[in-house]
mmCIF file with all atom_site columns, C-alpha atoms in Angstrom:
data_model
loop_
_atom_site.group_PDB
_atom_site.id
_atom_site.type_symbol
_atom_site.label_atom_id
_atom_site.label_alt_id
_atom_site.label_comp_id
_atom_site.label_asym_id
_atom_site.label_entity_id
_atom_site.label_seq_id
_atom_site.pdbx_PDB_ins_code
_atom_site.Cartn_x
_atom_site.Cartn_y
_atom_site.Cartn_z
_atom_site.occupancy
_atom_site.B_iso_or_equiv
_atom_site.pdbx_formal_charge
_atom_site.auth_seq_id
_atom_site.auth_comp_id
_atom_site.auth_asym_id
_atom_site.auth_atom_id
_atom_site.pdbx_PDB_model_num
ATOM 1  C CA . UNK G 1 1  ? 7.059   -4.533 -27.933 1.00 92.00 ? 214 UNK G CA 1
ATOM 2  C CA . UNK G 1 2  ? 6.720   -0.395 -27.808 1.00 95.00 ? 215 UNK G CA 1
ATOM 3  C CA . UNK G 1 3  ? 3.366   -1.184 -29.847 1.00 94.00 ? 216 UNK G CA 1
ATOM 4  C CA . UNK G 1 4  ? 1.896   -3.310 -27.309 1.00 95.00 ? 217 UNK G CA 1
ATOM 5  C CA . UNK G 1 5  ? 3.059   -1.038 -24.000 1.00 95.00 ? 218 UNK G CA 1
ATOM 6  C CA . UNK G 1 6  ? 1.772   2.002  -25.685 1.00 95.00 ? 219 UNK G CA 1
ATOM 7  C CA . UNK G 1 7  ? -1.635  -0.483 -26.432 1.00 95.00 ? 220 UNK G CA 1
ATOM 8  C CA . UNK G 1 8  ? -1.428  -1.099 -22.638 1.00 95.00 ? 221 UNK G CA 1
ATOM 9  C CA . UNK G 1 9  ? -0.607  2.342  -21.324 1.00 95.00 ? 222 UNK G CA 1
ATOM 10 C CA . UNK G 1 10 ? -3.742  3.799  -23.897 1.00 96.00 ? 223 UNK G CA 1
ATOM 11 C CA . UNK G 1 11 ? -6.187  0.808  -21.806 1.00 96.00 ? 224 UNK G CA 1
ATOM 12 C CA . UNK G 1 12 ? -5.388  1.351  -18.490 1.00 96.00 ? 225 UNK G CA 1
ATOM 13 C CA . UNK G 1 13 ? -5.499  5.241  -19.360 1.00 96.00 ? 226 UNK G CA 1
ATOM 14 C CA . UNK G 1 14 ? -9.316  4.962  -20.653 1.00 96.00 ? 227 UNK G CA 1
ATOM 15 C CA . UNK G 1 15 ? -10.580 2.317  -18.543 1.00 96.00 ? 228 UNK G CA 1
ATOM 16 C CA . UNK G 1 16 ? -12.859 3.055  -15.581 1.00 96.00 ? 229 UNK G CA 1
ATOM 17 C CA . UNK G 1 17 ? -13.033 0.666  -12.438 1.00 96.00 ? 230 UNK G CA 1
ATOM 18 C CA . UNK G 1 18 ? -15.333 0.270  -9.861  1.00 94.00 ? 231 UNK G CA 1
ATOM 19 C CA . UNK G 1 19 ? -13.429 1.322  -7.497  1.00 95.00 ? 232 UNK G CA 1
ATOM 20 C CA . UNK G 1 20 ? -14.326 5.130  -6.499  1.00 95.00 ? 233 UNK G CA 1
ATOM 21 C CA . UNK G 1 21 ? -14.573 5.199  -10.654 1.00 95.00 ? 234 UNK G CA 1
ATOM 22 C CA . UNK G 1 22 ? -10.917 5.885  -10.858 1.00 97.00 ? 235 UNK G CA 1
ATOM 23 C CA . UNK G 1 23 ? -9.103  4.861  -14.349 1.00 97.00 ? 236 UNK G CA 1
ATOM 24 C CA . UNK G 1 24 ? -6.795  2.186  -14.192 1.00 97.00 ? 237 UNK G CA 1
ATOM 25 C CA . UNK G 1 25 ? -3.903  3.784  -14.441 1.00 97.00 ? 238 UNK G CA 1
ATOM 26 C CA . UNK G 1 26 ? -4.958  6.207  -11.477 1.00 98.00 ? 239 UNK G CA 1
ATOM 27 C CA . UNK G 1 27 ? -5.499  2.995  -9.618  1.00 98.00 ? 240 UNK G CA 1
ATOM 28 C CA . UNK G 1 28 ? -1.846  1.592  -10.031 1.00 98.00 ? 241 UNK G CA 1
ATOM 29 C CA . UNK G 1 29 ? -0.629  4.968  -8.798  1.00 98.00 ? 242 UNK G CA 1
ATOM 30 C CA . UNK G 1 30 ? -2.826  4.744  -5.571  1.00 98.00 ? 243 UNK G CA 1
ATOM 31 C CA . UNK G 1 31 ? -1.481  1.486  -5.257  1.00 98.00 ? 244 UNK G CA 1
ATOM 32 C CA . UNK G 1 32 ? 2.215   2.200  -5.546  1.00 98.00 ? 245 UNK G CA 1
ATOM 33 C CA . UNK G 1 33 ? 1.546   5.012  -3.474  1.00 98.00 ? 246 UNK G CA 1
ATOM 34 C CA . UNK G 1 34 ? -0.277  2.525  -0.694  1.00 98.00 ? 247 UNK G CA 1
ATOM 35 C CA . UNK G 1 35 ? 2.595   0.277  -0.628  1.00 98.00 ? 248 UNK G CA 1
ATOM 36 C CA . UNK G 1 36 ? 5.035   2.959  -0.387  1.00 98.00 ? 249 UNK G CA 1
ATOM 37 C CA . UNK G 1 37 ? 3.496   4.563  2.992   1.00 98.00 ? 250 UNK G CA 1
ATOM 38 C CA . UNK G 1 38 ? 2.479   0.661  4.650   1.00 98.00 ? 251 UNK G CA 1
ATOM 39 C CA . UNK G 1 39 ? 5.937   -0.007 4.186   1.00 98.00 ? 252 UNK G CA 1
ATOM 40 C CA . UNK G 1 40 ? 7.281   3.317  6.120   1.00 98.00 ? 253 UNK G CA 1
ATOM 41 C CA . UNK G 1 41 ? 4.787   3.199  8.754   1.00 97.00 ? 254 UNK G CA 1
ATOM 42 C CA . UNK G 1 42 ? 5.800   -0.789 8.944   1.00 96.00 ? 255 UNK G CA 1
ATOM 43 C CA . UNK G 1 43 ? 9.483   0.649  9.368   1.00 95.00 ? 256 UNK G CA 1
ATOM 44 C CA . UNK G 1 44 ? 8.103   2.864  12.375  1.00 94.00 ? 257 UNK G CA 1
ATOM 45 C CA . UNK G 1 45 ? 6.753   0.095  13.966  1.00 93.00 ? 258 UNK G CA 1
ATOM 46 C CA . UNK G 1 46 ? 9.687   -1.913 14.119  1.00 91.00 ? 259 UNK G CA 1
ATOM 47 C CA . UNK G 1 47 ? 11.520  0.704  15.053  1.00 87.00 ? 260 UNK G CA 1
ATOM 48 C CA . UNK G 1 48 ? 9.515   1.555  17.807  1.00 85.00 ? 261 UNK G CA 1
ATOM 49 C CA . UNK G 1 49 ? 9.104   -2.087 18.874  1.00 81.00 ? 262 UNK G CA 1
ATOM 50 C CA . UNK G 1 50 ? 12.389  -2.650 19.630  1.00 77.00 ? 263 UNK G CA 1
ATOM 51 C CA . UNK G 1 51 ? 12.925  -1.045 22.683  1.00 68.00 ? 264 UNK G CA 1
ATOM 52 C CA . UNK G 1 52 ? 16.789  -1.033 24.473  1.00 64.00 ? 265 UNK G CA 1
ATOM 53 C CA . UNK G 1 53 ? 16.137  -3.968 27.649  1.00 67.00 ? 266 UNK G CA 1
ATOM 54 C CA . UNK G 1 54 ? 17.813  -2.057 30.762  1.00 63.00 ? 267 UNK G CA 1
ATOM 55 C CA . UNK G 1 55 ? 20.507  -4.748 33.037  1.00 67.00 ? 268 UNK G CA 1
ATOM 56 C CA . UNK G 1 56 ? 20.236  -2.286 35.852  1.00 71.00 ? 269 UNK G CA 1
ATOM 57 C CA . UNK G 1 57 ? 18.111  0.488  37.369  1.00 72.00 ? 270 UNK G CA 1
ATOM 58 C CA . UNK G 1 58 ? 20.719  2.845  37.004  1.00 71.00 ? 271 UNK G CA 1
ATOM 59 C CA . UNK G 1 59 ? 20.240  2.507  33.075  1.00 72.00 ? 272 UNK G CA 1
ATOM 60 C CA . UNK G 1 60 ? 18.348  5.185  31.130  1.00 70.00 ? 273 UNK G CA 1
ATOM 61 C CA . UNK G 1 61 ? 15.344  3.494  29.822  1.00 70.00 ? 274 UNK G CA 1
ATOM 62 C CA . UNK G 1 62 ? 13.927  4.681  26.931  1.00 70.00 ? 275 UNK G CA 1
ATOM 63 C CA . UNK G 1 63 ? 10.298  4.849  26.236  1.00 73.00 ? 276 UNK G CA 1
ATOM 64 C CA . UNK G 1 64 ? 8.833   4.769  22.251  1.00 75.00 ? 277 UNK G CA 1
ATOM 65 C CA . UNK G 1 65 ? 7.104   7.814  21.138  1.00 83.00 ? 278 UNK G CA 1
ATOM 66 C CA . UNK G 1 66 ? 5.127   6.212  18.772  1.00 86.00 ? 279 UNK G CA 1
ATOM 67 C CA . UNK G 1 67 ? 1.674   4.309  19.308  1.00 90.00 ? 280 UNK G CA 1
ATOM 68 C CA . UNK G 1 68 ? 2.734   0.777  17.975  1.00 91.00 ? 281 UNK G CA 1
ATOM 69 C CA . UNK G 1 69 ? -0.624  -0.750 18.752  1.00 93.00 ? 282 UNK G CA 1
ATOM 70 C CA . UNK G 1 70 ? -2.584  2.496  16.911  1.00 96.00 ? 283 UNK G CA 1
ATOM 71 C CA . UNK G 1 71 ? -0.228  2.341  14.244  1.00 96.00 ? 284 UNK G CA 1
ATOM 72 C CA . UNK G 1 72 ? -0.407  -0.922 13.654  1.00 96.00 ? 285 UNK G CA 1
ATOM 73 C CA . UNK G 1 73 ? -4.104  -0.940 13.707  1.00 97.00 ? 286 UNK G CA 1
ATOM 74 C CA . UNK G 1 74 ? -3.498  1.772  10.578  1.00 98.00 ? 287 UNK G CA 1
ATOM 75 C CA . UNK G 1 75 ? -0.952  -0.588 8.832   1.00 98.00 ? 288 UNK G CA 1
ATOM 76 C CA . UNK G 1 76 ? -4.145  -3.034 8.969   1.00 98.00 ? 289 UNK G CA 1
ATOM 77 C CA . UNK G 1 77 ? -6.627  -0.749 7.344   1.00 98.00 ? 290 UNK G CA 1
ATOM 78 C CA . UNK G 1 78 ? -3.981  0.416  5.024   1.00 98.00 ? 291 UNK G CA 1
ATOM 79 C CA . UNK G 1 79 ? -2.902  -3.368 3.785   1.00 98.00 ? 292 UNK G CA 1
ATOM 80 C CA . UNK G 1 80 ? -6.934  -4.328 3.598   1.00 98.00 ? 293 UNK G CA 1
ATOM 81 C CA . UNK G 1 81 ? -7.323  -1.098 1.221   1.00 98.00 ? 294 UNK G CA 1
ATOM 82 C CA . UNK G 1 82 ? -4.007  -2.664 -0.834  1.00 98.00 ? 295 UNK G CA 1
ATOM 83 C CA . UNK G 1 83 ? -5.909  -5.746 -0.985  1.00 98.00 ? 296 UNK G CA 1
ATOM 84 C CA . UNK G 1 84 ? -9.298  -4.181 -2.301  1.00 98.00 ? 297 UNK G CA 1
ATOM 85 C CA . UNK G 1 85 ? -7.062  -2.099 -4.970  1.00 98.00 ? 298 UNK G CA 1
ATOM 86 C CA . UNK G 1 86 ? -5.082  -4.847 -6.178  1.00 98.00 ? 299 UNK G CA 1
ATOM 87 C CA . UNK G 1 87 ? -7.769  -7.148 -6.523  1.00 98.00 ? 300 UNK G CA 1
ATOM 88 C CA . UNK G 1 88 ? -9.816  -4.839 -8.329  1.00 97.00 ? 301 UNK G CA 1
ATOM 89 C CA . UNK G 1 89 ? -6.961  -4.240 -10.651 1.00 97.00 ? 302 UNK G CA 1
ATOM 90 C CA . UNK G 1 90 ? -6.831  -7.647 -11.236 1.00 97.00 ? 303 UNK G CA 1
ATOM 91 C CA . UNK G 1 91 ? -10.524 -8.268 -11.735 1.00 96.00 ? 304 UNK G CA 1
ATOM 92 C CA . UNK G 1 92 ? -10.701 -5.686 -14.496 1.00 96.00 ? 305 UNK G CA 1
ATOM 93 C CA . UNK G 1 93 ? -7.564  -6.745 -16.418 1.00 94.00 ? 306 UNK G CA 1
ATOM 94 C CA . UNK G 1 94 ? -9.059  -9.878 -16.776 1.00 95.00 ? 307 UNK G CA 1
ATOM 95 C CA . UNK G 1 95 ? -12.302 -8.405 -18.004 1.00 94.00 ? 308 UNK G CA 1
ATOM 96 C CA . UNK G 1 96 ? -10.745 -5.560 -20.660 1.00 94.00 ? 309 UNK G CA 1
ATOM 97 C CA . UNK G 1 97 ? -9.195  -5.954 -24.334 1.00 92.00 ? 310 UNK G CA 1
ATOM 98 C CA . UNK G 1 98 ? -6.622  -3.875 -25.225 1.00 90.00 ? 311 UNK G CA 1
ATOM 99 C CA . UNK G 1 99 ? -7.351  -1.272 -27.112 1.00 87.00 ? 312 UNK G CA 1
#
């Protein structure tokens, strides 16, 4: 099992992808970081859009300081990039042989 993992790691380090000429290892790291970033932005949007409704005019009005629409567009762009990266990783995995 250890030998197989070593072969996978060596192959990933030595294999260039068609995504900005990054190695498979670099692309996997980029995918992981982009996933974390998207999740944090989604948390931000969810929290910013959950405003407390007022029952009367005398209650304090809560206003979001986050532009939810703009942030959601950023999430959409990052999600598109993530799908492209995931497809590139999958395609590369099908095309290469273990070293």
